[in-house]
Amino acid sequence: MITANPFALDGQTALITGGGTGLGLGMAHCMVATGARVILVGRTESTLQQAVRELGPMAHAVAHDVTELDRAADLVSAAERCTDTPVSILVNNAGIHLKKLAVETDPDAFELVLKTHVLAAQALTQAVLPGMLGRTHGHILFTSSMAGLFGIPYVSAYAAAKTALIGYMRSLATEVSSQGVRVNAIAPGWIETRILKKALEGDEARARKILSRTPMAQFGTPEDIGWAAVYLSSPAARFITGVTLPVDGGASMGF
Ligand code: NAD
């Protein structure tokens, strides 16, 4: 059956970690524009409130540190209380960067990267899944990276985390997709945000290398990721699960 607008997210409620800035905020903008309610999760109340003002009445915020793994269920309850609707889209997007040679990366720093990206995503996924499975409706989306697809120097911890998310996403997709819950990942290319600025600071050669291997010869915008997130979360993608979609101006296939 052809729906009037299969790309619309009317009636959906999306919880977006790291939703107050960068890619998360871009996804929030695009989801609100297509009819969803969004709940932004981050650590800094003032950043979240600024984002909520930008987004308007369909946006809410809950301040929360995703590395507090045993509080994941409390976060989902708080989010559902503030919108009075169940979370139907979970975007595991919060992340930190670590640019260091592998030989200089100490175990504590490595662990924090894994905890922020992977363990936090697992805890939140577990917290939303029973509700989604009970309603036989949901979409769980992970923000991976080019570092999950090919080798990039100085980011061993980050690459380990982003690759782990893809494996977790695939396995989960095989378990829950027959029960109305789809699971996917986006692998953003190089997108202009705070994390990218930090990664490229004082490293002109790296910036040149990125652009030279990106067929579109430009960095992306948070909205480029946002529209991909809308598509994957929408009824238009109802037969899509277990994929990692590069949104990268061609970087992952460019030579
Ligand atoms: P960003 O720094 O603006 O966003 C990261 C967000 O995560 C921030 O809002 C931050 O507050 C939040 N966060 C970090 N640790 C947290 C914690 N413990 N609890 C709650 N929130 C926490 O940078 P971004 O580029 O928008 O990054 C968003 C995601 O996209 C990250 O997972 C990043 O790895 C990924 N990514 C970014 C790019 C890029 O080029 N910008 C490329 C590929 C992947």
mmCIF file of C-alpha atoms and ligand atoms in Angstrom:
data_model
loop_
_atom_site.group_PDB
_atom_site.id
_atom_site.type_symbol
_atom_site.label_atom_id
_atom_site.label_comp_id
_atom_site.label_asym_id
_atom_site.label_seq_id
_atom_site.Cartn_x
_atom_site.Cartn_y
_atom_site.Cartn_z
ATOM 1 C CA MET A 1 0.000 0.000 0.000
ATOM 2 C CA ILE A 2 1.288 3.492 -0.805
ATOM 3 C CA THR A 3 1.139 5.725 2.300
ATOM 4 C CA ALA A 4 0.663 9.475 1.734
ATOM 5 C CA ASN A 5 4.150 10.258 3.040
ATOM 6 C CA PRO A 6 6.132 7.168 3.997
ATOM 7 C CA PHE A 7 9.043 9.349 5.092
ATOM 8 C CA ALA A 8 7.045 11.045 7.881
ATOM 9 C CA LEU A 9 7.675 10.288 11.563
ATOM 10 C CA ASP A 10 4.304 11.511 12.907
ATOM 11 C CA GLY A 11 3.479 9.894 16.235
ATOM 12 C CA GLN A 12 7.045 8.677 16.824
ATOM 13 C CA THR A 13 9.131 9.547 19.883
ATOM 14 C CA ALA A 14 12.893 9.505 19.437
ATOM 15 C CA LEU A 15 15.382 9.424 22.290
ATOM 16 C CA ILE A 16 18.696 10.762 20.973
ATOM 17 C CA THR A 17 21.842 10.516 23.081
ATOM 18 C CA GLY A 18 24.275 13.352 22.477
ATOM 19 C CA GLY A 19 21.212 15.114 21.053
ATOM 20 C CA GLY A 20 22.162 18.617 22.204
ATOM 21 C CA THR A 21 25.026 19.125 19.753
ATOM 22 C CA GLY A 22 26.497 18.116 16.402
ATOM 23 C CA LEU A 23 25.071 15.091 14.616
ATOM 24 C CA GLY A 24 22.564 14.367 17.392
ATOM 25 C CA LEU A 25 21.137 17.883 17.113
ATOM 26 C CA GLY A 26 21.069 17.561 13.313
ATOM 27 C CA MET A 27 19.093 14.332 13.636
ATOM 28 C CA ALA A 28 16.749 16.018 16.122
ATOM 29 C CA HIS A 29 16.089 18.907 13.692
ATOM 30 C CA CYS A 30 15.270 16.538 10.838
ATOM 31 C CA MET A 31 13.105 14.277 12.989
ATOM 32 C CA VAL A 32 11.092 17.216 14.363
ATOM 33 C CA ALA A 33 10.697 18.565 10.812
ATOM 34 C CA THR A 34 9.131 15.238 9.818
ATOM 35 C CA GLY A 35 6.722 15.070 12.763
ATOM 36 C CA ALA A 36 8.536 13.245 15.581
ATOM 37 C CA ARG A 37 8.843 14.180 19.223
ATOM 38 C CA VAL A 38 12.455 14.136 20.377
ATOM 39 C CA ILE A 39 14.059 13.703 23.753
ATOM 40 C CA LEU A 40 17.609 14.994 23.831
ATOM 41 C CA VAL A 41 20.023 13.353 26.223
ATOM 42 C CA GLY A 42 23.363 14.846 27.243
ATOM 43 C CA ARG A 43 25.333 15.846 30.291
ATOM 44 C CA THR A 44 25.032 19.635 30.150
ATOM 45 C CA GLU A 45 21.648 21.052 31.076
ATOM 46 C CA SER A 46 22.315 24.504 29.540
ATOM 47 C CA THR A 47 23.324 22.986 26.166
ATOM 48 C CA LEU A 48 20.222 20.809 26.161
ATOM 49 C CA GLN A 49 17.933 23.723 27.035
ATOM 50 C CA GLN A 50 19.419 25.850 24.255
ATOM 51 C CA ALA A 51 18.765 23.003 21.784
ATOM 52 C CA VAL A 52 15.184 22.575 23.032
ATOM 53 C CA ARG A 53 14.557 26.305 22.477
ATOM 54 C CA GLU A 54 15.907 25.956 18.926
ATOM 55 C CA LEU A 55 13.737 22.916 18.199
ATOM 56 C CA GLY A 56 10.429 24.118 19.670
ATOM 57 C CA PRO A 57 7.575 22.353 21.446
ATOM 58 C CA MET A 58 8.211 18.863 20.031
ATOM 59 C CA ALA A 59 11.559 18.742 21.852
ATOM 60 C CA HIS A 60 12.310 17.716 25.430
ATOM 61 C CA ALA A 61 15.540 17.101 27.279
ATOM 62 C CA VAL A 62 16.805 14.892 30.052
ATOM 63 C CA ALA A 63 20.269 15.537 31.494
ATOM 64 C CA HIS A 64 22.018 12.217 31.971
ATOM 65 C CA ASP A 65 25.482 10.698 31.707
ATOM 66 C CA VAL A 66 25.233 7.576 29.535
ATOM 67 C CA THR A 67 28.259 6.009 31.213
ATOM 68 C CA GLU A 68 26.136 5.519 34.337
ATOM 69 C CA LEU A 69 25.094 2.164 32.969
ATOM 70 C CA ASP A 70 22.891 1.102 35.852
ATOM 71 C CA ARG A 71 20.742 4.227 35.375
ATOM 72 C CA ALA A 72 19.741 3.444 31.768
ATOM 73 C CA ALA A 73 16.266 2.237 32.767
ATOM 74 C CA ASP A 74 15.744 5.404 34.881
ATOM 75 C CA LEU A 75 16.587 7.491 31.818
ATOM 76 C CA VAL A 76 14.001 5.714 29.686
ATOM 77 C CA SER A 77 11.354 6.120 32.429
ATOM 78 C CA ALA A 78 12.180 9.836 32.777
ATOM 79 C CA ALA A 79 12.009 10.284 28.994
ATOM 80 C CA GLU A 80 8.663 8.511 28.736
ATOM 81 C CA ARG A 81 7.269 10.529 31.654
ATOM 82 C CA CYS A 82 8.213 13.838 30.073
ATOM 83 C CA THR A 83 6.523 13.098 26.742
ATOM 84 C CA ASP A 84 3.852 10.715 28.051
ATOM 85 C CA THR A 85 4.623 8.455 25.073
ATOM 86 C CA PRO A 86 6.816 5.369 24.713
ATOM 87 C CA VAL A 87 10.201 5.663 23.035
ATOM 88 C CA SER A 88 9.780 4.238 19.530
ATOM 89 C CA ILE A 89 13.161 5.331 18.124
ATOM 90 C CA LEU A 90 16.407 5.058 20.064
ATOM 91 C CA VAL A 91 19.450 6.772 18.597
ATOM 92 C CA ASN A 92 22.660 5.661 20.302
ATOM 93 C CA ASN A 93 24.794 8.585 19.218
ATOM 94 C CA ALA A 94 26.679 9.997 22.236
ATOM 95 C CA GLY A 95 30.399 9.708 21.791
ATOM 96 C CA ILE A 96 33.852 10.981 22.656
ATOM 97 C CA HIS A 97 36.988 11.105 20.565
ATOM 98 C CA LEU A 98 40.502 10.019 21.449
ATOM 99 C CA LYS A 99 43.338 10.825 19.069
ATOM 100 C CA LYS A 100 46.483 8.992 20.161
ATOM 101 C CA LEU A 101 48.893 6.424 18.819
ATOM 102 C CA ALA A 102 47.843 2.921 19.860
ATOM 103 C CA VAL A 103 51.113 2.481 21.729
ATOM 104 C CA GLU A 104 50.359 5.583 23.843
ATOM 105 C CA THR A 105 46.702 4.806 24.564
ATOM 106 C CA ASP A 106 46.414 3.837 28.204
ATOM 107 C CA PRO A 107 43.843 1.256 29.280
ATOM 108 C CA ASP A 108 41.723 3.728 31.279
ATOM 109 C CA ALA A 109 41.287 6.032 28.288
ATOM 110 C CA PHE A 110 40.568 3.043 26.045
ATOM 111 C CA GLU A 111 37.963 1.794 28.513
ATOM 112 C CA LEU A 112 36.202 5.162 28.739
ATOM 113 C CA VAL A 113 35.830 5.293 24.954
ATOM 114 C CA LEU A 114 34.372 1.773 24.889
ATOM 115 C CA LYS A 115 32.097 2.569 27.825
ATOM 116 C CA THR A 116 30.745 5.779 26.275
ATOM 117 C CA HIS A 117 30.110 4.335 22.821
ATOM 118 C CA VAL A 118 29.471 0.635 23.309
ATOM 119 C CA LEU A 119 28.496 -0.252 26.870
ATOM 120 C CA ALA A 120 26.228 2.774 27.162
ATOM 121 C CA ALA A 121 24.509 1.885 23.877
ATOM 122 C CA GLN A 122 24.034 -1.698 25.059
ATOM 123 C CA ALA A 123 22.567 -0.595 28.404
ATOM 124 C CA LEU A 124 20.113 1.805 26.778
ATOM 125 C CA THR A 125 19.161 -0.693 24.101
ATOM 126 C CA GLN A 126 18.363 -3.237 26.796
ATOM 127 C CA ALA A 127 16.290 -0.635 28.621
ATOM 128 C CA VAL A 128 14.085 0.211 25.612
ATOM 129 C CA LEU A 129 13.825 -3.248 24.060
ATOM 130 C CA PRO A 130 11.186 -4.885 26.295
ATOM 131 C CA GLY A 131 8.768 -2.002 25.563
ATOM 132 C CA MET A 132 9.493 -2.030 21.822
ATOM 133 C CA LEU A 133 9.106 -5.816 21.620
ATOM 134 C CA GLY A 134 5.880 -5.647 23.651
ATOM 135 C CA ARG A 135 4.476 -3.090 21.186
ATOM 136 C CA THR A 136 6.098 -4.912 18.207
ATOM 137 C CA HIS A 137 7.301 -1.540 17.001
ATOM 138 C CA GLY A 138 10.621 0.240 17.200
ATOM 139 C CA HIS A 139 13.841 1.327 15.542
ATOM 140 C CA ILE A 140 17.260 1.286 17.158
ATOM 141 C CA LEU A 141 19.913 3.286 15.362
ATOM 142 C CA PHE A 142 23.635 3.462 16.115
ATOM 143 C CA THR A 143 26.091 6.135 15.038
ATOM 144 C CA SER A 144 29.153 4.258 13.831
ATOM 145 C CA SER A 145 31.923 5.829 11.743
ATOM 146 C CA MET A 146 34.342 5.413 8.860
ATOM 147 C CA ALA A 147 36.611 4.119 11.649
ATOM 148 C CA GLY A 148 34.256 1.129 11.843
ATOM 149 C CA LEU A 149 34.750 0.403 8.138
ATOM 150 C CA PHE A 150 38.446 0.858 7.442
ATOM 151 C CA GLY A 151 41.776 1.503 9.144
ATOM 152 C CA ILE A 152 42.491 5.045 10.326
ATOM 153 C CA PRO A 153 45.628 5.893 12.315
ATOM 154 C CA TYR A 154 45.626 7.404 15.860
ATOM 155 C CA VAL A 155 42.092 6.257 16.745
ATOM 156 C CA SER A 156 42.498 2.653 17.917
ATOM 157 C CA ALA A 157 40.076 2.979 20.863
ATOM 158 C CA TYR A 158 37.515 4.891 18.817
ATOM 159 C CA ALA A 159 37.813 2.404 15.934
ATOM 160 C CA ALA A 160 37.393 -0.532 18.322
ATOM 161 C CA ALA A 161 34.223 1.077 19.675
ATOM 162 C CA LYS A 162 32.737 1.982 16.299
ATOM 163 C CA THR A 163 33.448 -1.493 14.895
ATOM 164 C CA ALA A 164 31.935 -3.137 17.988
ATOM 165 C CA LEU A 165 28.727 -1.163 17.444
ATOM 166 C CA ILE A 166 28.373 -2.619 13.951
ATOM 167 C CA GLY A 167 28.787 -6.183 15.224
ATOM 168 C CA TYR A 168 26.346 -5.596 18.063
ATOM 169 C CA MET A 169 23.838 -3.984 15.687
ATOM 170 C CA ARG A 170 23.970 -6.913 13.264
ATOM 171 C CA SER A 171 23.563 -9.569 15.939
ATOM 172 C CA LEU A 172 20.688 -7.683 17.542
ATOM 173 C CA ALA A 173 18.997 -7.268 14.159
ATOM 174 C CA THR A 174 18.918 -11.042 13.715
ATOM 175 C CA GLU A 175 17.258 -11.439 17.115
ATOM 176 C CA VAL A 176 14.519 -8.809 17.055
ATOM 177 C CA SER A 177 13.663 -7.933 13.450
ATOM 178 C CA SER A 178 10.939 -10.597 13.205
ATOM 179 C CA GLN A 179 9.235 -8.919 16.169
ATOM 180 C CA GLY A 180 8.721 -5.460 14.680
ATOM 181 C CA VAL A 181 11.961 -3.887 15.876
ATOM 182 C CA ARG A 182 14.431 -2.830 13.193
ATOM 183 C CA VAL A 183 18.073 -2.144 13.985
ATOM 184 C CA ASN A 184 20.504 -0.174 11.810
ATOM 185 C CA ALA A 185 23.628 1.961 11.882
ATOM 186 C CA ILE A 186 24.816 5.050 10.077
ATOM 187 C CA ALA A 187 28.521 5.396 9.317
ATOM 188 C CA PRO A 188 29.019 9.148 8.928
ATOM 189 C CA GLY A 189 31.947 10.329 6.895
ATOM 190 C CA TRP A 190 33.695 13.501 7.994
ATOM 191 C CA ILE A 191 30.993 15.885 9.206
ATOM 192 C CA GLU A 192 31.574 19.425 10.436
ATOM 193 C CA THR A 193 31.069 19.255 14.214
ATOM 194 C CA ARG A 194 32.990 19.774 17.454
ATOM 195 C CA ILE A 195 34.409 16.219 17.345
ATOM 196 C CA LEU A 196 35.758 16.732 13.826
ATOM 197 C CA LYS A 197 37.262 20.085 14.791
ATOM 198 C CA LYS A 198 39.098 18.372 17.653
ATOM 199 C CA ALA A 199 40.241 15.528 15.432
ATOM 200 C CA LEU A 200 41.649 17.892 12.795
ATOM 201 C CA GLU A 201 43.047 20.622 15.062
ATOM 202 C CA GLY A 202 46.526 21.572 13.867
ATOM 203 C CA ASP A 203 46.527 18.696 11.363
ATOM 204 C CA GLU A 204 46.109 20.298 7.959
ATOM 205 C CA ALA A 205 47.572 17.224 6.258
ATOM 206 C CA ARG A 206 44.814 15.021 7.681
ATOM 207 C CA ALA A 207 42.115 17.443 6.509
ATOM 208 C CA ARG A 208 43.638 17.466 3.008
ATOM 209 C CA LYS A 209 43.858 13.669 2.988
ATOM 210 C CA ILE A 210 40.187 13.325 3.953
ATOM 211 C CA LEU A 211 39.021 15.676 1.207
ATOM 212 C CA SER A 212 41.314 14.099 -1.381
ATOM 213 C CA ARG A 213 39.794 10.661 -0.830
ATOM 214 C CA THR A 214 36.186 11.908 -0.649
ATOM 215 C CA PRO A 215 34.698 11.891 -4.155
ATOM 216 C CA MET A 216 32.372 14.774 -3.287
ATOM 217 C CA ALA A 217 35.450 16.733 -2.049
ATOM 218 C CA GLN A 218 33.657 18.301 0.918
ATOM 219 C CA PHE A 219 32.790 17.715 4.560
ATOM 220 C CA GLY A 220 29.200 16.786 5.398
ATOM 221 C CA THR A 221 26.693 18.613 7.591
ATOM 222 C CA PRO A 222 24.765 17.312 10.619
ATOM 223 C CA GLU A 223 21.575 17.497 8.535
ATOM 224 C CA ASP A 224 23.055 15.056 5.991
ATOM 225 C CA ILE A 225 23.133 12.544 8.844
ATOM 226 C CA GLY A 226 19.737 13.741 10.096
ATOM 227 C CA TRP A 227 17.911 12.979 6.847
ATOM 228 C CA ALA A 228 19.491 9.522 6.683
ATOM 229 C CA ALA A 229 18.317 8.902 10.265
ATOM 230 C CA VAL A 230 14.803 10.025 9.328
ATOM 231 C CA TYR A 231 14.749 7.716 6.329
ATOM 232 C CA LEU A 232 15.994 4.672 8.243
ATOM 233 C CA SER A 233 13.493 5.332 11.065
ATOM 234 C CA SER A 234 10.542 5.919 8.748
ATOM 235 C CA PRO A 235 7.973 3.529 7.260
ATOM 236 C CA ALA A 236 9.775 4.005 3.916
ATOM 237 C CA ALA A 237 12.575 1.823 5.326
ATOM 238 C CA ARG A 238 10.250 -0.837 6.737
ATOM 239 C CA PHE A 239 12.175 -3.651 4.972
ATOM 240 C CA ILE A 240 15.615 -2.365 5.972
ATOM 241 C CA THR A 241 17.322 -3.850 9.018
ATOM 242 C CA GLY A 242 20.866 -4.822 9.941
ATOM 243 C CA VAL A 243 22.540 -2.368 7.569
ATOM 244 C CA THR A 244 25.317 0.143 8.095
ATOM 245 C CA LEU A 245 24.596 3.071 5.814
ATOM 246 C CA PRO A 246 27.626 5.196 4.922
ATOM 247 C CA VAL A 247 26.688 8.888 4.659
ATOM 248 C CA ASP A 248 30.044 10.100 3.536
ATOM 249 C CA GLY A 249 30.166 11.836 0.154
ATOM 250 C CA GLY A 250 31.643 8.595 -1.184
ATOM 251 C CA ALA A 251 34.606 8.471 1.243
ATOM 252 C CA SER A 252 34.205 4.785 2.074
ATOM 253 C CA MET A 253 34.489 3.763 -1.568
ATOM 254 C CA GLY A 254 36.731 6.536 -2.875
ATOM 255 C CA PHE A 255 40.312 5.833 -3.868
HETATM 256 P P1 NAD B 1 29.733 16.194 19.446
HETATM 257 O O1 NAD B 1 30.904 16.319 20.387
HETATM 258 O O2 NAD B 1 29.013 17.438 19.094
HETATM 259 O O3 NAD B 1 28.678 15.158 19.996
HETATM 260 C C1 NAD B 1 28.934 14.191 20.970
HETATM 261 C C2 NAD B 1 27.774 14.253 21.943
HETATM 262 O O4 NAD B 1 27.845 13.169 22.859
HETATM 263 C C3 NAD B 1 27.790 15.547 22.760
HETATM 264 O O5 NAD B 1 26.490 16.091 22.793
HETATM 265 C C4 NAD B 1 28.224 15.086 24.128
HETATM 266 O O6 NAD B 1 27.715 15.879 25.168
HETATM 267 C C5 NAD B 1 27.602 13.673 24.132
HETATM 268 N N1 NAD B 1 28.242 12.826 25.149
HETATM 269 C C6 NAD B 1 29.549 12.461 25.222
HETATM 270 N N2 NAD B 1 29.742 11.697 26.311
HETATM 271 C C7 NAD B 1 28.545 11.589 26.935
HETATM 272 C C8 NAD B 1 28.105 10.952 28.116
HETATM 273 N N3 NAD B 1 28.938 10.259 28.893
HETATM 274 N N4 NAD B 1 26.790 11.036 28.447
HETATM 275 C C9 NAD B 1 25.919 11.737 27.681
HETATM 276 N N5 NAD B 1 26.284 12.377 26.557
HETATM 277 C C10 NAD B 1 27.575 12.297 26.195
HETATM 278 O O7 NAD B 1 30.293 15.491 18.132
HETATM 279 P P2 NAD B 1 29.508 14.737 16.945
HETATM 280 O O8 NAD B 1 30.417 14.770 15.787
HETATM 281 O O9 NAD B 1 28.131 15.270 16.793
HETATM 282 O O10 NAD B 1 29.449 13.230 17.462
HETATM 283 C C11 NAD B 1 28.227 12.507 17.572
HETATM 284 C C12 NAD B 1 28.487 11.051 17.225
HETATM 285 O O11 NAD B 1 28.879 10.972 15.853
HETATM 286 C C13 NAD B 1 29.627 10.421 18.010
HETATM 287 O O12 NAD B 1 29.286 9.080 18.338
HETATM 288 C C14 NAD B 1 30.781 10.440 17.026
HETATM 289 O O13 NAD B 1 31.709 9.444 17.313
HETATM 290 C C15 NAD B 1 30.037 10.197 15.731
HETATM 291 N N6 NAD B 1 30.717 10.543 14.490
HETATM 292 C C16 NAD B 1 31.059 11.821 14.199
HETATM 293 C C17 NAD B 1 31.678 12.108 12.981
HETATM 294 C C18 NAD B 1 32.060 13.513 12.559
HETATM 295 O O14 NAD B 1 32.726 13.683 11.531
HETATM 296 N N7 NAD B 1 31.654 14.546 13.265
HETATM 297 C C19 NAD B 1 31.974 11.085 12.084
HETATM 298 C C20 NAD B 1 31.614 9.784 12.432
HETATM 299 C C21 NAD B 1 30.991 9.530 13.630
#
